[in-house]
Short mmCIF file of C-alpha atoms in Angstrom, two decimals:
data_model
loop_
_atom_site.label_atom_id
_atom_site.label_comp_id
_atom_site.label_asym_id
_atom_site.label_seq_id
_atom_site.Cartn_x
_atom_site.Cartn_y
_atom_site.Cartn_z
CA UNK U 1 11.94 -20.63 -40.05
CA UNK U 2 13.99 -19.65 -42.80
CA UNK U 3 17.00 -17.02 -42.87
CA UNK U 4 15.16 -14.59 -45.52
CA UNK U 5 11.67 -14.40 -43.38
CA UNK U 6 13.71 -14.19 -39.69
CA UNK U 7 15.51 -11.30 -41.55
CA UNK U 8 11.91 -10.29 -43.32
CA UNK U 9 10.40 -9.76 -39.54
CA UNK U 10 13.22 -7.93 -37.46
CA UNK U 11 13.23 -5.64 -41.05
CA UNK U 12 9.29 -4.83 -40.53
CA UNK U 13 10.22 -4.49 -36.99
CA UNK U 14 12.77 -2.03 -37.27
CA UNK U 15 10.47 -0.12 -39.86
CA UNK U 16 7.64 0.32 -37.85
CA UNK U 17 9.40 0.67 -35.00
CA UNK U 18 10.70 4.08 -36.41
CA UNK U 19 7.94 5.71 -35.10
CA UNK U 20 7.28 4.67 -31.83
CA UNK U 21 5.08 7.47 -30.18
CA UNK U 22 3.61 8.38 -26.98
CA UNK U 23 1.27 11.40 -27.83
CA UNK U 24 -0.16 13.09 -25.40
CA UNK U 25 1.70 11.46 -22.33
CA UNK U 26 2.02 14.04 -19.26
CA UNK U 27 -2.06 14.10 -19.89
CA UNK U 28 -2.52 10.58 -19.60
CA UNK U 29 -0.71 9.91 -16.43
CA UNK U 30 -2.92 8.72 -13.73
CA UNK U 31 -0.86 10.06 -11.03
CA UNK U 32 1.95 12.36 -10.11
CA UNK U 33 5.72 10.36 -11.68
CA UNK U 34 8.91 10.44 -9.51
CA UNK U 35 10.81 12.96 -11.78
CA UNK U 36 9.55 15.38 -14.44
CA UNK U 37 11.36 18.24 -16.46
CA UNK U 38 11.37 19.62 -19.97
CA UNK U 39 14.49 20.43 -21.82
CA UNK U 40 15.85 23.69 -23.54
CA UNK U 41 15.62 21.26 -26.79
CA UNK U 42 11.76 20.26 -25.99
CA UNK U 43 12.58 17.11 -24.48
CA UNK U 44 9.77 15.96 -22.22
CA UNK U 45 11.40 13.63 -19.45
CA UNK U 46 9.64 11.35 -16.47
CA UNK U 47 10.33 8.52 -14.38
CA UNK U 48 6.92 7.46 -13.47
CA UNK U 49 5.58 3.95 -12.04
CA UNK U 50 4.60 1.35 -15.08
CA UNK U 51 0.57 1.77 -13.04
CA UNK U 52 0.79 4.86 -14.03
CA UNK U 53 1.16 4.67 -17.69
CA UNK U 54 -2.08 3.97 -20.28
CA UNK U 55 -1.93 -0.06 -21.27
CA UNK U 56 -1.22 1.56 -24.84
CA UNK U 57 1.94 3.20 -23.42
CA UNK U 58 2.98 0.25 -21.55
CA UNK U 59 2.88 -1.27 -25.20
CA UNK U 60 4.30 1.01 -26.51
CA UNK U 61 7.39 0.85 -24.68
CA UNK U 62 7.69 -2.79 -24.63
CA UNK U 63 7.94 -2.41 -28.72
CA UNK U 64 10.77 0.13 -28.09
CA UNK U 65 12.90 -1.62 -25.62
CA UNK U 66 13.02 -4.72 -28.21
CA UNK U 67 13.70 -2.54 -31.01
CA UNK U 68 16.78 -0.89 -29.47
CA UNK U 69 18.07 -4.40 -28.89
CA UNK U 70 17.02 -5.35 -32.37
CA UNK U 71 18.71 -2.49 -33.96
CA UNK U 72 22.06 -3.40 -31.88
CA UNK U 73 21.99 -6.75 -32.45
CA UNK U 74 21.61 -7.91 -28.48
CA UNK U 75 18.42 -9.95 -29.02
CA UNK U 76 18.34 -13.27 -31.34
CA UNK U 77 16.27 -11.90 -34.14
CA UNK U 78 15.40 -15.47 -35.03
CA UNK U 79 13.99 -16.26 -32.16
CA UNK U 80 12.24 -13.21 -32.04
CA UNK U 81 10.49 -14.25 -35.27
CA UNK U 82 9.69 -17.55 -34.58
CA UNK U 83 7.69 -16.39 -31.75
CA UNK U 84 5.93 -13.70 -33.58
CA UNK U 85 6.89 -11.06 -31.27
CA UNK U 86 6.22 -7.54 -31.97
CA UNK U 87 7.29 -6.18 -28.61
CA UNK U 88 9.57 -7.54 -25.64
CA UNK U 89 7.27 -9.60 -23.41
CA UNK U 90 5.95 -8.39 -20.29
CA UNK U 91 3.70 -9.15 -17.08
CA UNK U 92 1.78 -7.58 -14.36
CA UNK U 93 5.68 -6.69 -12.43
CA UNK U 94 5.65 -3.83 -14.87
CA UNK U 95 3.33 -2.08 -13.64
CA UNK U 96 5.72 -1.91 -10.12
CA UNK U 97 8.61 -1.04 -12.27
CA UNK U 98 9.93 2.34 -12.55
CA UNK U 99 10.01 3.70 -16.19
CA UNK U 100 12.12 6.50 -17.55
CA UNK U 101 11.16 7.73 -20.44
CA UNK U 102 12.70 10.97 -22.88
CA UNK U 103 10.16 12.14 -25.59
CA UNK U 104 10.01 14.65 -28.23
CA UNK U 105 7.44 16.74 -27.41
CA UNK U 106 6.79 18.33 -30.87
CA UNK U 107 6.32 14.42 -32.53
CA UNK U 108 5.65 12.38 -29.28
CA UNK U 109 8.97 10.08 -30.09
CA UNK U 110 10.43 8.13 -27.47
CA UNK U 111 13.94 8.65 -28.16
CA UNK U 112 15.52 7.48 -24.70
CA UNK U 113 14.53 4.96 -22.11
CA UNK U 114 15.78 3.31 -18.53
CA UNK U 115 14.17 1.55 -15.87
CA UNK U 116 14.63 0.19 -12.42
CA UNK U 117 12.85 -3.20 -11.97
CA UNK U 118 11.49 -4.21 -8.46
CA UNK U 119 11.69 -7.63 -7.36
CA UNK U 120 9.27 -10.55 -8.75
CA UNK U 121 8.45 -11.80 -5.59
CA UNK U 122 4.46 -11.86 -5.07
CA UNK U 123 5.08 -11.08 -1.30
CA UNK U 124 7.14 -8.93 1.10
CA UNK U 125 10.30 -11.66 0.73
CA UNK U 126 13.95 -11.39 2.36
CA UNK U 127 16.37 -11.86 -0.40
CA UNK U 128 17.95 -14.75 2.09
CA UNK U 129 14.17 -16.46 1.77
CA UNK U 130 13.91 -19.71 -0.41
CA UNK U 131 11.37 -18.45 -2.24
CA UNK U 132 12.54 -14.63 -3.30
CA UNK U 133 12.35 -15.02 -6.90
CA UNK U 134 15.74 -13.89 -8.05
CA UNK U 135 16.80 -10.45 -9.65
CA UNK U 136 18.18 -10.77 -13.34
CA UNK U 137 21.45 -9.90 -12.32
CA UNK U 138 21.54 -12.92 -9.88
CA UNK U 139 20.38 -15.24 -12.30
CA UNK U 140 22.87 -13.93 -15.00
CA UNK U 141 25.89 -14.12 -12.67
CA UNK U 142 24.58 -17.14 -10.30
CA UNK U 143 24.66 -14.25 -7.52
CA UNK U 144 22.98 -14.64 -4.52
CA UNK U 145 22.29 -10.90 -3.46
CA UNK U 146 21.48 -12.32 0.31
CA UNK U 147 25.51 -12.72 0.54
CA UNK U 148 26.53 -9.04 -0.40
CA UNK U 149 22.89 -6.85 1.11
CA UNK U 150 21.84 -9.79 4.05
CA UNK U 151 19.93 -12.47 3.64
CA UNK U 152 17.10 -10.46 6.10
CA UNK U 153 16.92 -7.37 3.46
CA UNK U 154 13.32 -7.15 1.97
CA UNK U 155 13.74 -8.05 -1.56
CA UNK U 156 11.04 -4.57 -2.30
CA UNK U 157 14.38 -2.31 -0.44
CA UNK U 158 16.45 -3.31 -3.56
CA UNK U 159 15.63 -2.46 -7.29
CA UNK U 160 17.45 -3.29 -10.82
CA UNK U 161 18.69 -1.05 -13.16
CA UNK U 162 18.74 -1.64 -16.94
CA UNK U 163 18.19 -0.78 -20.61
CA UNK U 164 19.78 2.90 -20.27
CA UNK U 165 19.45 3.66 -24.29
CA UNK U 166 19.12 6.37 -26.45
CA UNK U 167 17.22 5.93 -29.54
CA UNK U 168 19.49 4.35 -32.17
CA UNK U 169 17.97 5.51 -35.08
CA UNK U 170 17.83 9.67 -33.64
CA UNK U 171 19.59 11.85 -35.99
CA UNK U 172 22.60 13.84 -34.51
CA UNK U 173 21.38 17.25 -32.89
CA UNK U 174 22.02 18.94 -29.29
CA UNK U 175 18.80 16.37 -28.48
CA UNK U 176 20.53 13.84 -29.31
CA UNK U 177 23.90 14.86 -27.15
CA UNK U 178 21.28 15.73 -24.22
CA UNK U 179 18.83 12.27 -24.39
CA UNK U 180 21.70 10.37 -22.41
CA UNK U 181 22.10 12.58 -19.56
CA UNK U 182 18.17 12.93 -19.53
CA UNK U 183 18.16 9.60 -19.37
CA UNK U 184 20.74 9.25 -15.90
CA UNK U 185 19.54 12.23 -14.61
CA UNK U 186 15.62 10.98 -14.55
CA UNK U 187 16.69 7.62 -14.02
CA UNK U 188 19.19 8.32 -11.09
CA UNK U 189 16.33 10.28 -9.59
CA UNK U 190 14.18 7.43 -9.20
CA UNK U 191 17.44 5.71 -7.54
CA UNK U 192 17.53 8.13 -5.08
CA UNK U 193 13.77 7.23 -3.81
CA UNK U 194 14.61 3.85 -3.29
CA UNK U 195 17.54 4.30 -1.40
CA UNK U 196 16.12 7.75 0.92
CA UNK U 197 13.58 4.76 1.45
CA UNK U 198 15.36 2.89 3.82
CA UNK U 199 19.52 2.51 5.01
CA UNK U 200 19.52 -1.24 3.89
CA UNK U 201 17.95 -0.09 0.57
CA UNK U 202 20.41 -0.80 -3.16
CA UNK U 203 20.31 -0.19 -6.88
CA UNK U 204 22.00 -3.31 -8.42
CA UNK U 205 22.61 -4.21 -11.70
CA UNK U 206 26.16 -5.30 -14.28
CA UNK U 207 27.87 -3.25 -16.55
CA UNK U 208 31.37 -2.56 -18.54
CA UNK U 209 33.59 -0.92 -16.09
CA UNK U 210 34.86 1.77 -18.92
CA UNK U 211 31.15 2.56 -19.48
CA UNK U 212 28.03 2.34 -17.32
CA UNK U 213 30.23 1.82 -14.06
CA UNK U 214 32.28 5.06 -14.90
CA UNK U 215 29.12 6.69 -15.53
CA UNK U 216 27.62 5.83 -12.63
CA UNK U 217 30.67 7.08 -10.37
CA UNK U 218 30.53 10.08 -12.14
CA UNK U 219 26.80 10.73 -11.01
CA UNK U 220 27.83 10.41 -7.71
CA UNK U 221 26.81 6.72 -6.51
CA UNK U 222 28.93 4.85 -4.17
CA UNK U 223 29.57 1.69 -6.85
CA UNK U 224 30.96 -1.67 -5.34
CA UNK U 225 31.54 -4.14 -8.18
CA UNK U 226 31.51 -7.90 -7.60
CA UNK U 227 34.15 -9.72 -9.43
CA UNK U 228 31.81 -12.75 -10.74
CA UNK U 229 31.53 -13.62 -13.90
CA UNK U 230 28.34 -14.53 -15.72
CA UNK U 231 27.13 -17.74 -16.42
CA UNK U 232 27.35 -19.00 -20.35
CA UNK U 233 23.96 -18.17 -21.26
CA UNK U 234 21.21 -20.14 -22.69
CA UNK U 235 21.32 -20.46 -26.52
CA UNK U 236 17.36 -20.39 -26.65
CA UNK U 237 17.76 -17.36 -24.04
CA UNK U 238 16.12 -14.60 -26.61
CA UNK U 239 19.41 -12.29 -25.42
CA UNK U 240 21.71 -14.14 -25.47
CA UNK U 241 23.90 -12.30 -28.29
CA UNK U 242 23.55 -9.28 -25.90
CA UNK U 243 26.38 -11.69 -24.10
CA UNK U 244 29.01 -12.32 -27.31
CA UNK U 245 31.19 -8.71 -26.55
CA UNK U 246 34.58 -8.45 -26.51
CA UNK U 247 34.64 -6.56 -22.26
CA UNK U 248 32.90 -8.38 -20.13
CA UNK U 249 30.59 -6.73 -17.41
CA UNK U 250 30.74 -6.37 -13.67
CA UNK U 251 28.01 -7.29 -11.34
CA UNK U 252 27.01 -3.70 -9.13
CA UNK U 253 25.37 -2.46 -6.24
CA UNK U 254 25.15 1.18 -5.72
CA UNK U 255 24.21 3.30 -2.79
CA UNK U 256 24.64 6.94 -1.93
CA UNK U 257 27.43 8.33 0.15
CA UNK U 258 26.09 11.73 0.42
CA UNK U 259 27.58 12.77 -3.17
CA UNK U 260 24.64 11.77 -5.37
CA UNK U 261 21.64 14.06 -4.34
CA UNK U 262 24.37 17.07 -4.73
CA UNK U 263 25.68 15.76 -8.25
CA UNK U 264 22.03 15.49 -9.77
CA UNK U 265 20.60 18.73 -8.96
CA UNK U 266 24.04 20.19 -10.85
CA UNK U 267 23.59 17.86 -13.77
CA UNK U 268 19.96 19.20 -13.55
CA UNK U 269 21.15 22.64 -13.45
CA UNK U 270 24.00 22.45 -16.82
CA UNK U 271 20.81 20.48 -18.30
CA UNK U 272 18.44 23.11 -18.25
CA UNK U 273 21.11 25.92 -19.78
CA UNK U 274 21.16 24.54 -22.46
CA UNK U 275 24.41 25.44 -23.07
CA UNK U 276 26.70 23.10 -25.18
CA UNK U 277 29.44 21.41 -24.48
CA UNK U 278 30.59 18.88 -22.65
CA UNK U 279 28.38 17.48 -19.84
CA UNK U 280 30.85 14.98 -18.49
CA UNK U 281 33.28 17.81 -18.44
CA UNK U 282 31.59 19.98 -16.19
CA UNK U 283 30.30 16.53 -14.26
CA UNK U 284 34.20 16.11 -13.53
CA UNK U 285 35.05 19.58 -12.24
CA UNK U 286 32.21 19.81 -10.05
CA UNK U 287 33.02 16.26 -8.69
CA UNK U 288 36.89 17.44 -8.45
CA UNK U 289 35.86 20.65 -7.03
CA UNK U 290 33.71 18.82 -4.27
CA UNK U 291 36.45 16.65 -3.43
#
């Protein structure tokens, strides 16, 4: 495939993905999600089990997660045309995962997204098991979780978290400043299910430690980082640009100390005023004020 029609196909991509909607969501649920709040700025925000989400949806979102990564350059937009993909590929393990989603309520826009993936084993499987199919994270850093959680912990006790984005493309507003800490706050509620779940329960996942690991302190997890570095990826690997950055990323697990349940219902609280300003800012003094 030629430079000019690769370029042709993430262009009609990008376009149409402009307008990625999910009208008339909270009606179309087929059960109760994990979290759900509207903003001061008429953001409507879940975290809500891929079952319970329309197939359309589900399609829906799968277009937006490989725009974002279009639109930042972390997928191989070649590849992507080659294969004639329209939307990130998916299977049936969506439906377990845990989808956060942000959307305008006045257009139906997704304009921020996160999700916590459960494990791809078919069957209740300890991580130590030669068959647990591994998590991303172990693949990408050749990480066997069964050395850092126990090789006996039930692969469904531990989830993955990825693809906290806002919508590239969303014009600046107070929205726009809110749709990140929507997007932790919804997110990190769906955290705390898993790990109230059971004590040998995790969130794992990588990140940059001046971003998502900072961020994730800051929300009150207990982070430990594993100092292993990833594995040169694939070249056919459809992400692998998502890999050429200057900082590398740290491997993660994160539990809860006791500080998380506390920081999220104040995050919840400065959410729902309203009020501008800085969010971290008042994260940090609360944190500091705790401590």
């Amino acid at each position: 495939m030629t430079t000019a029609l690769a370029d042709r196909h993430r262009d009609d991509l990008l376009r149409d993905g402009a307008d990625i909607t999910l009208p008339g969501l909270e009606e179309s649920l087929t059960g109760d999600p994990l979290f759900h709040a509207v903003s001061p700025e008429g953001l409507l925000v879940l975290t809500v089990a891929g079952a319970r989400l329309p197939a359309a949806a589900l399609d829906q979102v799968y277009r937006f997660r490989l725009v974002q990564y279009l639109q930042r350059g972390w997928v191989d937009a070649a590849a992507v045309a080659a294969r004639g993909l329209r939307a990130e590929p998916y299977d049936e393990f969506a439906l377990r995962d845990f989808h956060t989603l942000v959307v305008e309520r006045s257009t139906g826009r997704l304009r921020g997204y996160g999700t916590l993936a459960a494990a791809r084993d078919h069957a209740d499987t300890p991580l130590g098991d030669p068959g647990h199919r591994p998590f991303v994270v172990e693949r990408d850093y050749a990480l066997p979780l069964a050395e850092h959680l126990g090789p006996r912990t039930p692969s469904h006790l531990v989830r993955e978290g990825k693809r906290l984005v806002r919508d590239y493309a969303m014009p600046r507003s107070q929205a726009a400043v809110s749709v990140p800490w929507w997007v932790y706050l919804a997110w990190a509620a769906g955290c705390l299910e898993v790990l109230d779940s059971d004590p040998a329960a995790a969130i794992v996942g990588d990140g940059k430690l001046e971003g998502a690991v900072n961020q994730l302190r800051l929300l009150g997890f207990a982070v430990r980082t594993l100092d292993v570095a990833p594995v040169p990826p694939d070249p056919t690997d459809l992400f692998a640009p998502m890999w050429d950055q200057q900082e590398r990323s740290y491997p993660f697990v994160l539990t809860d100390d006791g500080a998380l349940r506390p920081t999220l219902e104040h995050l919840r609280t400065v959410l729902g005023s309203g009020q501008e300003g800085s969010v971290r800012s008042r994260l940090v003094d609360f944190l500091e004020a705790r401590s």
